[in-house]
Amino acid sequence: MRRYRGRRPAPASPPPAPPDKRPHLPDVHADWNVAEFSIQSIGTGIVLGIVFGAANAYLGLKAGVTVSASIPVAVASVAVFSAFRILGARRATVLETNISQSIGSAGESLAAGVIFTIPALILWGFEPEWWTISLYAGLGGVLGVLFMVPLRRFLIRQEHGTLAYPEGTACAEVIRAADRGGQQARYVFSGLGVAAVYQTLMAGLGLWKSSVQYTVPGLRNALFSCSLSPAYLGVGYIL
């Protein structure tokens, strides 16, 4: 029998459990004939992409940080399609809502890529025209899509159950629960309404100042400043 001098080595730990490799069962089977690439899905996605892209670009240039609008875009897409149904349009499918959410979230991501690169060119003395910026943004979007096409099979299909993707999972849950998502959209639109009223009373009517400044006594040129903006409040809440 072999003897150990000193401390006996610890027993080997059991091997880690294999990851969950269950096959992914999509909500819509590939053989089903379901509307996906439709006019209402593309149009809604473009409008939401412009709105959230402009908001993301404004916040990024002002606050220095951008926020992901994928989940708000998913909620807004469900709300818009619910409004279309009230007006007499047909019920939007899950795939149409997914297309609208994907286009809208791509718009805000593209805006973040522009505002973090183009200002550097301006600081270096270049003055790119609007069509040049649009060309750069379009090429960047196409490059991102082309890189995602071959990676989708490996990162999403084969790694289903292994990689969490919390934001994508949240968007999927909102799209699946379309009725519940439409009701939750009132928080998004009520927040937009409150922020619009606040900004109008502050900037339009001038009822109060947008920033508060306080001179620190005893310190030369010391100034404490605080900006009162609903946009900053929303960014902080999302972060």
XYZ file of C-alpha atoms in Angstrom:
239
model
C 0.000 0.000 0.000
C 1.364 3.372 -1.000
C 2.007 5.790 1.839
C 1.717 9.547 1.536
C 4.166 11.789 3.288
C 2.626 14.890 4.636
C -0.846 15.942 3.606
C -2.957 13.460 1.692
C -4.046 14.883 -1.700
C -7.682 15.856 -2.079
C -9.870 13.503 -4.080
C -10.461 14.436 -7.684
C -13.576 16.496 -8.233
C -16.258 15.020 -10.472
C -16.283 16.259 -14.067
C -18.628 19.153 -14.776
C -22.071 18.350 -16.030
C -22.443 18.593 -19.791
C -24.271 21.685 -21.015
C -27.862 21.523 -22.035
C -27.752 20.440 -25.667
C -31.449 19.888 -26.163
C -32.577 20.720 -29.697
C -34.117 24.125 -30.113
C -37.860 23.976 -30.725
C -38.917 27.200 -32.463
C -42.336 28.722 -31.908
C -43.015 28.674 -35.650
C -42.106 25.548 -37.598
C -40.170 25.960 -40.824
C -42.919 24.217 -42.809
C -45.634 26.632 -41.673
C -46.724 29.379 -44.039
C -46.694 32.404 -41.701
C -46.356 36.051 -42.707
C -42.981 37.518 -41.783
C -41.464 39.962 -44.305
C -44.489 42.223 -44.727
C -45.038 45.922 -45.348
C -46.326 46.596 -41.846
C -43.405 44.825 -40.173
C -40.793 46.630 -42.289
C -42.512 50.025 -42.039
C -43.012 49.783 -38.275
C -39.417 48.686 -37.783
C -38.075 51.580 -39.870
C -40.137 54.172 -37.977
C -39.149 52.757 -34.580
C -35.525 52.535 -35.696
C -35.532 56.216 -36.656
C -37.171 57.293 -33.390
C -35.029 55.225 -31.048
C -31.922 55.781 -33.166
C -32.333 59.554 -32.923
C -32.942 59.312 -29.180
C -29.885 57.089 -28.721
C -27.703 59.426 -30.786
C -28.866 62.443 -28.779
C -28.243 60.743 -25.439
C -24.884 59.403 -26.560
C -23.629 62.824 -27.636
C -24.993 64.537 -24.541
C -24.424 61.990 -21.785
C -21.504 60.073 -23.278
C -23.254 56.732 -22.914
C -25.833 54.903 -24.970
C -28.492 52.459 -23.886
C -29.845 49.431 -25.655
C -33.370 49.960 -26.913
C -34.057 46.367 -27.977
C -36.557 45.659 -25.208
C -38.406 49.022 -25.526
C -38.551 48.508 -29.306
C -40.058 45.049 -28.782
C -42.695 46.484 -26.445
C -43.406 49.375 -28.831
C -43.724 46.983 -31.789
C -46.325 44.943 -29.943
C -48.192 48.130 -29.007
C -48.170 49.458 -32.587
C -49.450 46.172 -33.996
C -52.156 46.098 -31.331
C -53.211 49.583 -32.418
C -53.275 48.438 -36.057
C -55.545 45.568 -35.069
C -57.936 47.953 -33.301
C -58.094 50.037 -36.488
C -59.153 46.973 -38.467
C -55.880 45.499 -39.695
C -55.161 41.805 -39.411
C -53.407 40.366 -36.391
C -49.624 40.524 -36.682
C -47.747 37.255 -36.381
C -44.856 36.533 -34.058
C -42.435 36.631 -36.986
C -43.665 40.055 -38.095
C -43.177 41.427 -34.596
C -39.718 39.882 -34.528
C -38.827 41.544 -37.856
C -40.038 44.928 -36.580
C -38.069 44.564 -33.353
C -34.922 43.511 -35.180
C -35.030 46.475 -37.588
C -35.750 48.947 -34.769
C -32.980 47.680 -32.511
C -30.517 47.699 -35.412
C -31.223 51.401 -35.923
C -30.247 52.376 -32.398
C -27.139 50.185 -32.504
C -26.060 51.789 -35.769
C -26.562 55.263 -34.294
C -24.239 54.357 -31.419
C -21.551 53.280 -33.859
C -21.810 56.582 -35.746
C -21.681 58.964 -32.789
C -18.604 57.273 -31.325
C -16.564 57.477 -34.543
C -17.623 60.430 -36.695
C -16.941 63.088 -34.002
C -13.311 61.915 -33.926
C -13.010 62.764 -37.627
C -14.479 66.208 -36.966
C -11.978 66.817 -34.157
C -9.169 65.907 -36.574
C -10.314 68.590 -38.997
C -12.410 66.539 -41.390
C -15.915 67.700 -42.216
C -17.771 64.734 -43.740
C -20.972 65.445 -45.612
C -24.265 63.911 -44.590
C -24.174 61.471 -47.500
C -20.687 60.353 -46.477
C -21.875 59.654 -42.933
C -24.892 57.787 -44.338
C -22.581 55.735 -46.561
C -20.324 54.840 -43.635
C -23.327 53.880 -41.503
C -24.820 51.783 -44.296
C -21.571 49.933 -44.940
C -21.174 49.303 -41.212
C -24.688 47.874 -41.009
C -24.127 45.621 -44.010
C -20.811 44.448 -42.548
C -22.508 43.572 -39.264
C -25.234 41.592 -41.008
C -22.723 39.706 -43.163
C -20.710 38.761 -40.075
C -23.842 37.636 -38.235
C -25.115 35.343 -40.989
C -22.380 32.671 -40.643
C -22.194 33.050 -36.852
C -25.911 32.532 -36.266
C -25.744 28.752 -36.631
C -22.850 28.429 -34.168
C -23.754 31.094 -31.578
C -27.536 30.729 -31.501
C -28.683 27.373 -32.831
C -25.864 25.104 -31.624
C -25.358 26.965 -28.345
C -29.041 27.066 -27.425
C -29.330 26.357 -23.714
C -25.639 27.165 -23.123
C -25.381 30.881 -23.864
C -27.946 32.874 -21.926
C -28.469 35.986 -24.099
C -30.574 37.713 -21.404
C -31.556 40.700 -23.528
C -32.584 38.578 -26.492
C -34.492 36.257 -24.154
C -36.355 39.225 -22.703
C -37.278 40.457 -26.202
C -38.492 36.974 -27.121
C -40.664 36.768 -24.007
C -42.217 40.159 -24.795
C -42.957 39.094 -28.356
C -44.421 35.756 -27.252
C -46.689 37.376 -24.696
C -48.055 39.882 -27.213
C -51.160 40.764 -25.248
C -49.245 41.303 -22.024
C -46.568 43.254 -23.885
C -49.199 45.567 -25.372
C -50.469 46.397 -21.904
C -46.966 46.953 -20.581
C -46.318 49.377 -23.427
C -48.311 52.012 -21.560
C -45.264 52.514 -19.325
C -43.105 53.283 -22.371
C -45.557 55.743 -23.900
C -46.499 57.315 -20.558
C -42.789 57.914 -19.917
C -42.472 59.570 -23.322
C -45.467 61.773 -22.519
C -44.184 62.845 -19.100
C -40.734 63.596 -20.532
C -42.247 65.624 -23.383
C -44.356 67.715 -20.993
C -41.374 68.259 -18.677
C -39.109 69.307 -21.547
C -41.745 71.650 -22.965
C -42.317 73.392 -19.646
C -38.570 73.684 -19.006
C -37.112 74.529 -22.413
C -40.161 75.910 -24.194
C -41.808 78.017 -21.488
C -38.735 78.510 -19.314
C -40.515 77.797 -16.023
C -37.271 76.497 -14.493
C -33.652 76.098 -15.468
C -32.252 72.950 -17.018
C -29.244 72.916 -14.685
C -28.527 73.991 -11.122
C -25.148 75.522 -10.265
C -23.645 76.104 -6.846
C -20.420 77.982 -6.163
C -18.360 76.256 -3.487
C -17.198 78.882 -0.958
C -13.526 78.938 -0.058
C -12.376 77.213 -3.255
C -11.325 79.276 -6.236
C -13.310 78.602 -9.411
C -14.994 75.620 -7.754
C -18.472 75.023 -9.124
C -20.958 72.245 -8.531
C -23.451 71.729 -11.365
C -26.360 69.335 -11.725
C -28.460 68.859 -14.861
C -32.165 68.171 -14.398
C -33.142 66.091 -17.407
C -35.680 63.266 -17.746
C -33.374 61.733 -20.348
C -30.640 61.246 -17.745
C -33.189 59.733 -15.380
C -34.256 57.268 -18.059
C -30.659 56.364 -18.923
C -29.828 55.760 -15.282
C -32.921 53.613 -14.781
C -32.125 51.444 -17.817
C -28.480 51.039 -16.787
